[in-house]
PDB file of C-alpha atoms in Angstrom:
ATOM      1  CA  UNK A   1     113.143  65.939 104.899  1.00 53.00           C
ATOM      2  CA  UNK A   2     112.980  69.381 106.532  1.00 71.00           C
ATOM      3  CA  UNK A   3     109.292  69.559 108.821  1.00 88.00           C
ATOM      4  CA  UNK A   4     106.425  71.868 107.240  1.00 91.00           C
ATOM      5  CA  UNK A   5     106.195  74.707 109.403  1.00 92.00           C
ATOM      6  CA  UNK A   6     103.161  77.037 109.497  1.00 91.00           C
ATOM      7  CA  UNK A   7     103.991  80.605 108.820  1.00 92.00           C
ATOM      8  CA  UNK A   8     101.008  82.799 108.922  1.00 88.00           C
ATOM      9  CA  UNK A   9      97.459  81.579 108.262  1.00 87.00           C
ATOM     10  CA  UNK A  10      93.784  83.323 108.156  1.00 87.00           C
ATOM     11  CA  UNK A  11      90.872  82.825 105.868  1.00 84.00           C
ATOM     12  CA  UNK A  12      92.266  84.256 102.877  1.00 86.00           C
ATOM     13  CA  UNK A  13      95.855  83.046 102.485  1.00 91.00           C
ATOM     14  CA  UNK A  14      98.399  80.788 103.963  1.00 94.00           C
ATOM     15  CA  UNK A  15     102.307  80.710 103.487  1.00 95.00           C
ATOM     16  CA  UNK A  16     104.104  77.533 104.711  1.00 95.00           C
ATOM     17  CA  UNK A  17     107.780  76.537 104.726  1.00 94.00           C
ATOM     18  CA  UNK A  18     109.984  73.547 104.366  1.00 93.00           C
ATOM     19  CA  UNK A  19     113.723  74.495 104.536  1.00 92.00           C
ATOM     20  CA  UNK A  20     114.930  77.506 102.619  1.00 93.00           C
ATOM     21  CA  UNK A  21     111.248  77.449 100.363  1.00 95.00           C
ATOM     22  CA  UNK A  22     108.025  79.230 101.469  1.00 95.00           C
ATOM     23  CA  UNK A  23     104.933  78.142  99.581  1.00 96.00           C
ATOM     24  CA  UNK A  24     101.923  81.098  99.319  1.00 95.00           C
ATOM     25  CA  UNK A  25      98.501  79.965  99.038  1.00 95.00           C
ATOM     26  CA  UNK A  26      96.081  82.673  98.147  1.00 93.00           C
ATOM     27  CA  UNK A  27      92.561  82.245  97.506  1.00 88.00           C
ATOM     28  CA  UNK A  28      92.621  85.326  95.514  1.00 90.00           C
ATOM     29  CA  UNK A  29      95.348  84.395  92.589  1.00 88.00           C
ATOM     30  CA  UNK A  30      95.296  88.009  91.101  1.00 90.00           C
ATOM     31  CA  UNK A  31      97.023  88.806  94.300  1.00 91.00           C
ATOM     32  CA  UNK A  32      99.829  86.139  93.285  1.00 93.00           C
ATOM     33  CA  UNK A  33     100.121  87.733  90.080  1.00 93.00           C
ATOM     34  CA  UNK A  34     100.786  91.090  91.110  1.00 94.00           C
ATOM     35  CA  UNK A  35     103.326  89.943  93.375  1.00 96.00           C
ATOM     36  CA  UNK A  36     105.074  88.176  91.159  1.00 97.00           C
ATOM     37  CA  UNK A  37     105.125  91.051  88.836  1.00 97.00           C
ATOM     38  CA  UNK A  38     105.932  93.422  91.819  1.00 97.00           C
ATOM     39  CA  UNK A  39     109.019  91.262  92.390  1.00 97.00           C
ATOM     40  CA  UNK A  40     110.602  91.030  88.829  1.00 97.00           C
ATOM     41  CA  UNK A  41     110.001  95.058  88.609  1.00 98.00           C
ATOM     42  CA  UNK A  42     111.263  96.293  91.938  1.00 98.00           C
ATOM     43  CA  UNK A  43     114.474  97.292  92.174  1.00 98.00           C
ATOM     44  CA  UNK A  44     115.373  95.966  95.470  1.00 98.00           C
ATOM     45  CA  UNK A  45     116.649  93.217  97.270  1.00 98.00           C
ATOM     46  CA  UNK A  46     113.379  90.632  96.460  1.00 98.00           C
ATOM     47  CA  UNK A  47     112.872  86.585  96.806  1.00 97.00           C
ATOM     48  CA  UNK A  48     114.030  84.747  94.033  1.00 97.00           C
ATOM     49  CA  UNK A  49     110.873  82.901  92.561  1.00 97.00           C
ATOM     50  CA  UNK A  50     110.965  79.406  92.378  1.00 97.00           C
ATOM     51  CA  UNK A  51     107.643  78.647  90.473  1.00 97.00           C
ATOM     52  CA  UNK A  52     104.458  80.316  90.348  1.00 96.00           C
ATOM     53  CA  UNK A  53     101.309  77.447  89.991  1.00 94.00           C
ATOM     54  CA  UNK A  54      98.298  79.510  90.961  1.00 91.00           C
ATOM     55  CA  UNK A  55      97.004  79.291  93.543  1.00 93.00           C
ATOM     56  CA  UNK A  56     100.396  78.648  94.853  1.00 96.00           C
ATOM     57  CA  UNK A  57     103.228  80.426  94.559  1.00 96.00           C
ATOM     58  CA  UNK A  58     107.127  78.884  95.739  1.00 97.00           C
ATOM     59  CA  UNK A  59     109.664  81.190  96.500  1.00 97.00           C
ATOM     60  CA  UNK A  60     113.127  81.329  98.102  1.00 97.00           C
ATOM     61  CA  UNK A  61     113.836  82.359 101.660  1.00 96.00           C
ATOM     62  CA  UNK A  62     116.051  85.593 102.064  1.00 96.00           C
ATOM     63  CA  UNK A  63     118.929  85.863 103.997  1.00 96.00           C
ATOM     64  CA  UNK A  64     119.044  87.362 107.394  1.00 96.00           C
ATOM     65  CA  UNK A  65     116.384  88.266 110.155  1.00 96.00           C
ATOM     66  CA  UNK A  66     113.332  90.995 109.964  1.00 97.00           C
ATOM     67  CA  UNK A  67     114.243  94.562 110.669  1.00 97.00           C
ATOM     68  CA  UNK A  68     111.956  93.737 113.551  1.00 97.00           C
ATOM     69  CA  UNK A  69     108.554  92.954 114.486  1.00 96.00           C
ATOM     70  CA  UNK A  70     105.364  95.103 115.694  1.00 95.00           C
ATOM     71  CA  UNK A  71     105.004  95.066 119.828  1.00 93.00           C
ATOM     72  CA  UNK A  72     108.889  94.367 119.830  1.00 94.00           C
ATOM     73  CA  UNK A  73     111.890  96.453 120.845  1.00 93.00           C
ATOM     74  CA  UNK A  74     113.871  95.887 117.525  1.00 94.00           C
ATOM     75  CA  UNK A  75     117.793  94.940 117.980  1.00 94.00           C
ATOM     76  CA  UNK A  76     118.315  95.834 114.197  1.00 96.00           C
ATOM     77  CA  UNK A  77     120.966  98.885 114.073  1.00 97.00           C
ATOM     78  CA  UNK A  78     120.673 102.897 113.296  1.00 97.00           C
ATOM     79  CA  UNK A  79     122.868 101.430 110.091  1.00 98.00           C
ATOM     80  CA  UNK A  80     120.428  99.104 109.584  1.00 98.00           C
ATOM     81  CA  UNK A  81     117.284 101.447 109.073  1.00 98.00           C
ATOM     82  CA  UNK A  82     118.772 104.006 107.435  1.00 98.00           C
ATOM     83  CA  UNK A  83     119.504 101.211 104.848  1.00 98.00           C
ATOM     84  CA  UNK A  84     115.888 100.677 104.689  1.00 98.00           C
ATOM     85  CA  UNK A  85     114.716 103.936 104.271  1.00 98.00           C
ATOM     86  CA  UNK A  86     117.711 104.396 101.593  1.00 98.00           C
ATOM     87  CA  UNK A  87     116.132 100.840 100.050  1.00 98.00           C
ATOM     88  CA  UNK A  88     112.884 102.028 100.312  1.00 98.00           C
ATOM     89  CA  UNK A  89     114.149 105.423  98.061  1.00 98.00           C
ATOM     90  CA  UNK A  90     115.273 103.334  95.743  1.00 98.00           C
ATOM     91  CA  UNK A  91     112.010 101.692  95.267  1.00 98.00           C
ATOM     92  CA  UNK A  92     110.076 105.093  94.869  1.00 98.00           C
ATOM     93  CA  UNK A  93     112.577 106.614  92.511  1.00 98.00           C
ATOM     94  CA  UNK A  94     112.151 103.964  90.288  1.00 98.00           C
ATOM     95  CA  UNK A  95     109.305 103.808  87.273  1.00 98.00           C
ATOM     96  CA  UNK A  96     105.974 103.367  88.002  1.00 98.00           C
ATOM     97  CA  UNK A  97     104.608  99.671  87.899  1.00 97.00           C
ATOM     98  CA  UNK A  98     101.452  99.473  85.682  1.00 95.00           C
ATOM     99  CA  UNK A  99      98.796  99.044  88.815  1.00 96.00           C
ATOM    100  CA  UNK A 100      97.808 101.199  91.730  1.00 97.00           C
ATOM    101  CA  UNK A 101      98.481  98.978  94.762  1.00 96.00           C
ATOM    102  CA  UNK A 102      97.265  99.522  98.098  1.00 95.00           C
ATOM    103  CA  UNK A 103      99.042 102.363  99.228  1.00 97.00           C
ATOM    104  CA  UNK A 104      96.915 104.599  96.217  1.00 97.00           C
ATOM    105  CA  UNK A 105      93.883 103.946  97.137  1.00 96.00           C
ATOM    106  CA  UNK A 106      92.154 107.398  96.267  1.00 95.00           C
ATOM    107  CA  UNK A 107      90.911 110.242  99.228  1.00 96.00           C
ATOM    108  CA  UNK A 108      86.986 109.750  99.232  1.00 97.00           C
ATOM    109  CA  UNK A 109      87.775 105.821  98.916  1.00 96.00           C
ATOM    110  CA  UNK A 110      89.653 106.360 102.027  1.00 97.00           C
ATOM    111  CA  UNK A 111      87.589 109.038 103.854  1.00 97.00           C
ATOM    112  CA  UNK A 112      84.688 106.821 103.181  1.00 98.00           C
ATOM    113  CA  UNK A 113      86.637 103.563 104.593  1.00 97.00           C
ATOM    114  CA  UNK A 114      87.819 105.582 107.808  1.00 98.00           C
ATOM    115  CA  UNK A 115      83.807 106.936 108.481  1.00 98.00           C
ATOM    116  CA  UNK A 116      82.782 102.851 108.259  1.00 98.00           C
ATOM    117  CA  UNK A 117      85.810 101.934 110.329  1.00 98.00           C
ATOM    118  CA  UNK A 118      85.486 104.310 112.841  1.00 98.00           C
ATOM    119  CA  UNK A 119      81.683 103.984 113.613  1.00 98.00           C
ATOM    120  CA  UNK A 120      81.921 100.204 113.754  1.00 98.00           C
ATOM    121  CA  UNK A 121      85.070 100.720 116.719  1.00 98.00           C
ATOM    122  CA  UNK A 122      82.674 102.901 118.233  1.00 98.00           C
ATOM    123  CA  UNK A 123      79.159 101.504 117.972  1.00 98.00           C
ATOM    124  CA  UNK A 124      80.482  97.714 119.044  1.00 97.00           C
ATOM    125  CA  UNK A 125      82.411  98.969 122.072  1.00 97.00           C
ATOM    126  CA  UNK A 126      86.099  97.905 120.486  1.00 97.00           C
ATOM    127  CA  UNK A 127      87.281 101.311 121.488  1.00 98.00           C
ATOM    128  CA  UNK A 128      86.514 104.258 123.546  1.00 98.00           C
ATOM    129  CA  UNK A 129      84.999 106.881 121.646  1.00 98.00           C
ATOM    130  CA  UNK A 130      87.792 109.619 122.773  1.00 97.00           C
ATOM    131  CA  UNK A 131      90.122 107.584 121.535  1.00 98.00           C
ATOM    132  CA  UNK A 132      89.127 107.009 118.344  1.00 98.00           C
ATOM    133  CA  UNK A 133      87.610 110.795 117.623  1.00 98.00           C
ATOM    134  CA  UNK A 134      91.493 111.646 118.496  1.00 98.00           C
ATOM    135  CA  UNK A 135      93.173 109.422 116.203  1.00 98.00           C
ATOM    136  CA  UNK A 136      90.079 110.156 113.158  1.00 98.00           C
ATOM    137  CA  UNK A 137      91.678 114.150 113.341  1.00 98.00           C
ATOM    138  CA  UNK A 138      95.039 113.173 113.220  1.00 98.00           C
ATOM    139  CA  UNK A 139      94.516 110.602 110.147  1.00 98.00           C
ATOM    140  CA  UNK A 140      92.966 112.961 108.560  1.00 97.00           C
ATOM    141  CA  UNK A 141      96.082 114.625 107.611  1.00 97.00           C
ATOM    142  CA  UNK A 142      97.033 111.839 105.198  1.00 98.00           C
ATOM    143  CA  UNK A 143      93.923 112.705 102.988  1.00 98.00           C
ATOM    144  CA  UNK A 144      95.385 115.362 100.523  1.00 96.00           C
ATOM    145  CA  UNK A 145      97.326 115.186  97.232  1.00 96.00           C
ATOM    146  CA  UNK A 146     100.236 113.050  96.550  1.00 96.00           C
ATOM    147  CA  UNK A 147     102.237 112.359  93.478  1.00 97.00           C
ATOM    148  CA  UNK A 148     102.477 108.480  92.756  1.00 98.00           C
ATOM    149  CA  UNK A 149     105.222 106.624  93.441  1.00 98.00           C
ATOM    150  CA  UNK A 150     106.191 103.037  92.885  1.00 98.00           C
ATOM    151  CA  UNK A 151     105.049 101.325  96.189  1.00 98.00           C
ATOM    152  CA  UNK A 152     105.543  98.136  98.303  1.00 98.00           C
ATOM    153  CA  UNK A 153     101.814  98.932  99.887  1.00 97.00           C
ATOM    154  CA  UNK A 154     102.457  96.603 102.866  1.00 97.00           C
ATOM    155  CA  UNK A 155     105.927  97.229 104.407  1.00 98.00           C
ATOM    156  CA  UNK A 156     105.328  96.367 107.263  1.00 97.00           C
ATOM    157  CA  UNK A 157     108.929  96.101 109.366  1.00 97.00           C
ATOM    158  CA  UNK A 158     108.600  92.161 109.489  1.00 96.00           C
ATOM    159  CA  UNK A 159     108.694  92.417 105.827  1.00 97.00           C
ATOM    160  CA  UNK A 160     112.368  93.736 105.555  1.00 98.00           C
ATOM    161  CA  UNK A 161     115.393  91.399 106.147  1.00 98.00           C
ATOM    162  CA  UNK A 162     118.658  92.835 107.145  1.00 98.00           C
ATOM    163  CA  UNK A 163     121.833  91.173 107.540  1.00 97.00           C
ATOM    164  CA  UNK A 164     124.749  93.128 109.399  1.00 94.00           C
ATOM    165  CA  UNK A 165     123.619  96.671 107.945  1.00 96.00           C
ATOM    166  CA  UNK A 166     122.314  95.975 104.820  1.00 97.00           C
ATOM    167  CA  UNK A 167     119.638  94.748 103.505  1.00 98.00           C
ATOM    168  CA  UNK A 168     119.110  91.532 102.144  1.00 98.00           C
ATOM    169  CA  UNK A 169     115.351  91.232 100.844  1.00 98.00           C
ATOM    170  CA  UNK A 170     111.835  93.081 100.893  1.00 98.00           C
ATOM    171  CA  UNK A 171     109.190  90.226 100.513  1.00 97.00           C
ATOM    172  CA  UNK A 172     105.308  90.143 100.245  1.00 96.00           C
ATOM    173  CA  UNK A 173     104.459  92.354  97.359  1.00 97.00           C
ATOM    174  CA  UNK A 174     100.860  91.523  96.535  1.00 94.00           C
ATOM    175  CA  UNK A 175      99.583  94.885  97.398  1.00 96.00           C
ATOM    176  CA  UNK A 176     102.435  96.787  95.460  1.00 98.00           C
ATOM    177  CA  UNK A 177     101.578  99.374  92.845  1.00 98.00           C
ATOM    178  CA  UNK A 178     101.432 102.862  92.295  1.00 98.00           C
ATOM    179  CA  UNK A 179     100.454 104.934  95.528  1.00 98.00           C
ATOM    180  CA  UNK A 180     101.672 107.762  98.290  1.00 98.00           C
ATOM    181  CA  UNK A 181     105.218 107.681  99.397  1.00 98.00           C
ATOM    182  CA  UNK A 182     104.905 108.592 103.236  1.00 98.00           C
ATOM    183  CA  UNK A 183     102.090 105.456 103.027  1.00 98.00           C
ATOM    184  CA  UNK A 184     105.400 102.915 102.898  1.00 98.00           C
ATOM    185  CA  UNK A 185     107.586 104.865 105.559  1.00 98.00           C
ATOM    186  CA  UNK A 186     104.527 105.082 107.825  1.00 98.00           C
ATOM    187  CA  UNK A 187     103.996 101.374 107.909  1.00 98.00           C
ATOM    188  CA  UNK A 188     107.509 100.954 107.829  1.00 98.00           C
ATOM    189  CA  UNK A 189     108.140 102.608 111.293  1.00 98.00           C
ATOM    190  CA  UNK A 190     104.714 101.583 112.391  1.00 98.00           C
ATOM    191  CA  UNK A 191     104.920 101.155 116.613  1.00 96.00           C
ATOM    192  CA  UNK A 192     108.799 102.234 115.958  1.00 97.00           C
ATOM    193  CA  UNK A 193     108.513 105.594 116.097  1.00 97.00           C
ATOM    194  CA  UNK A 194     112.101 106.054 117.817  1.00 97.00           C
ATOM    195  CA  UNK A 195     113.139 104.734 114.265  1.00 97.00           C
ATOM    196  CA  UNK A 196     111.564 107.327 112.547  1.00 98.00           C
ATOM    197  CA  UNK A 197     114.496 109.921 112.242  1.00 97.00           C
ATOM    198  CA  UNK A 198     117.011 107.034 111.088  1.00 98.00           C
ATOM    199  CA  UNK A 199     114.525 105.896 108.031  1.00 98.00           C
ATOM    200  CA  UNK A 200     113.755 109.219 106.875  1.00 98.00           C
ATOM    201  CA  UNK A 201     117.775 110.234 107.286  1.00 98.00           C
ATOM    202  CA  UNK A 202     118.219 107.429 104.802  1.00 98.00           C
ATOM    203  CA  UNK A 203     115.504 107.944 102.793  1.00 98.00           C
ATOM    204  CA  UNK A 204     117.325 110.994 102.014  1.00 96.00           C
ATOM    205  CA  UNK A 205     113.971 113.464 101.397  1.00 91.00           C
ATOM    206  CA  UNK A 206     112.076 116.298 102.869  1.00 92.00           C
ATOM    207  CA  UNK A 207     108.894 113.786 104.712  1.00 96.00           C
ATOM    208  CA  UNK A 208     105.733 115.549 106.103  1.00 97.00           C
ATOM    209  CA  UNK A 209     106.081 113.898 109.293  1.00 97.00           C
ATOM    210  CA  UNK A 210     102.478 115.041 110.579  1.00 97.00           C
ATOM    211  CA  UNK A 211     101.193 112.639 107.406  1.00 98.00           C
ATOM    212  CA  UNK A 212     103.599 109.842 108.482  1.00 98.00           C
ATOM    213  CA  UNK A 213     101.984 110.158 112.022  1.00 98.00           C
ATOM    214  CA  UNK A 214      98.246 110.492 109.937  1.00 98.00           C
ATOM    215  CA  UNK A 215      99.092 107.082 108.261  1.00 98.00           C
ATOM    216  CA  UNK A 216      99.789 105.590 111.774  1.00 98.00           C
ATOM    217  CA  UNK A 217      96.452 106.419 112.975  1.00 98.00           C
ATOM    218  CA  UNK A 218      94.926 105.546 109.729  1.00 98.00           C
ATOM    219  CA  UNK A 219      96.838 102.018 109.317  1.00 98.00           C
ATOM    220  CA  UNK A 220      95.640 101.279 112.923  1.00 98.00           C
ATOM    221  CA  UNK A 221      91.775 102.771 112.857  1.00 98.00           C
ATOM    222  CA  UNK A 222      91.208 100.721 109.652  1.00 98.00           C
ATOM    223  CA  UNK A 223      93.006  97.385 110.625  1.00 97.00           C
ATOM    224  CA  UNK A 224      91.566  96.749 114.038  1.00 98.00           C
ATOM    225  CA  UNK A 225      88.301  95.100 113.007  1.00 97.00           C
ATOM    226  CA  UNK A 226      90.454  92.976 110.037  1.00 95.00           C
ATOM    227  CA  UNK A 227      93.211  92.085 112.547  1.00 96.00           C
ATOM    228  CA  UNK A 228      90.177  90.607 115.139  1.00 95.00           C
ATOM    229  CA  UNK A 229      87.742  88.663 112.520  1.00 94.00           C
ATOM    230  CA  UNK A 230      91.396  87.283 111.550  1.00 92.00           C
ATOM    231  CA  UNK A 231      92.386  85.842 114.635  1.00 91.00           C
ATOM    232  CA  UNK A 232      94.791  88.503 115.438  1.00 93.00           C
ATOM    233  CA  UNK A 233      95.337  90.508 118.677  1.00 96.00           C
ATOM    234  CA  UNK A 234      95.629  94.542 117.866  1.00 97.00           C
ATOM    235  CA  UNK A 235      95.583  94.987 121.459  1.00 97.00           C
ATOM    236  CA  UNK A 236      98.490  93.048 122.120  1.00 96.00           C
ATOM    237  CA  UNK A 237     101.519  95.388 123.588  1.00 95.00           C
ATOM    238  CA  UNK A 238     102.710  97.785 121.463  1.00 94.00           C
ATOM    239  CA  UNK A 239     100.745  97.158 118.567  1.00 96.00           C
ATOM    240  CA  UNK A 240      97.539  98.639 116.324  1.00 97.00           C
ATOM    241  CA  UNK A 241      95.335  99.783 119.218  1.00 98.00           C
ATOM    242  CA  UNK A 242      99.011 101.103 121.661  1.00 97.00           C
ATOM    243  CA  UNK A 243      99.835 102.699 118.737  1.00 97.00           C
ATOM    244  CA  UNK A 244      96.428 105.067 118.755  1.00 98.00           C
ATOM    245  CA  UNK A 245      96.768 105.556 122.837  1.00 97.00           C
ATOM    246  CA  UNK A 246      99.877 107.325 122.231  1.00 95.00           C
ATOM    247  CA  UNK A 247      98.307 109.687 119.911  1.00 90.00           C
ATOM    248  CA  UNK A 248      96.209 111.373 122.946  1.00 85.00           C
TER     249      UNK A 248
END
């Protein structure tokens, strides 16, 4: 019998695998749902689902390796990201899904998220105050009109699997659904910003790259205080809080 082996694990899900199966456990099952439903709408490379028993849900492991991972140097080729951002065109040109996911969250939703956000960096000493002000005006920028498109809402680049050039699978959809474009590409090239020009050549569009580079700062002010009460590190190299130091 292949060992259990602990994927990812916080307070409000856990994902385990044994051999080629990954088991989610989500203490929120509406979040299963919509990932399941993500999956059978997308059309994209997705994990074939095995069985859904809320409040777990068994799917099949993809082929190949992640595009990459944040606070790495990724080995993935030029080939290999263009794919993604061709992929990832694919997936916004398709029709919309019936929920807004987490990339359409709506501008005073956000605005107000970013004031909270910011203050607590600021008030509990997490982050210089410079640093953050900076990052606040350029995140700014991603608070404006968009048209909805159907999103992934968390594509982050450990999400996409690549084999050779192409690419195999997208997986984790639970916070797919209608929402902004540049949102998915900005996550996407999150902390890979030398991979920016390859994605967007594949995604094969004009991009507002001062809104991908709002989304950056935006992702990163509003995950730092998640990513520490989680038992993550954003100020690990090259990640969440590198990512708003090279904004200044």
């Amino acid at each position: 019998m292949d060992e259990v082996k602990l994927v990812v694990a916080h307070s409000e899900r856990a994902t385990l695998r044994v051999g080629d199966v990954f088991l989610k456990v989500d203490a929120d099952q509406a979040r299963l749902a919509v990932e399941v439903e993500a999956m059978a709408l997308a059309p994209v490379p997705t994990p074939e689902v095995l069985w859904h028993k809320p409040p777990v849900l068994a799917i099949a492991a993809v082929q190949g390796t992640a595009l990459g991972h944040l606070g790495e140097p990724s080995t993935a080729s030029p080939a290999a990201w263009a794919a993604a951002g061709a992929t990832v065109r694919k997936l916004h040109d398709a029709p919309l899904p019936p929920r807004t996911g987490r990339a359409g969250r709506g501008v005073d939703e956000l605005a107000a998220e970013l004031e909270v956000e910011c203050e607590w960096l600021v008030t509990n000493g997490v982050l210089p105050a410079d640093l953050v002000t900076r990052n606040r005006q350029v995140a700014e920028a991603a608070l404006r009109p968009w048209a909805p498109v159907f999103t992934h809402g968390d594509l982050q680049v450990d999400h996409v699997f690549v084999e050779g050039d192409g690419i195999t699978g997208i997986i984790d959809w639970s916070e797919a659904g209608r929402g902004d474009a540049l949102f998915d590409l900005a996550i996407l090239t999150l902390g890979h910003p030398e991979r920016l020009g390859g994605v967007v050549a594949g995604y094969g569009a004009d991009v507002d790259l001062d809104v991908i580079h709002a989304w950056w700062s935006m992702r990163s002010l509003l995950n730092v205080r998640w990513l520490v009460e989680h038992g993550f590190d954003p100020f690990a190299p090259g990640c969440e809080v590198d990512v708003l130091r090279s904004r200044l």
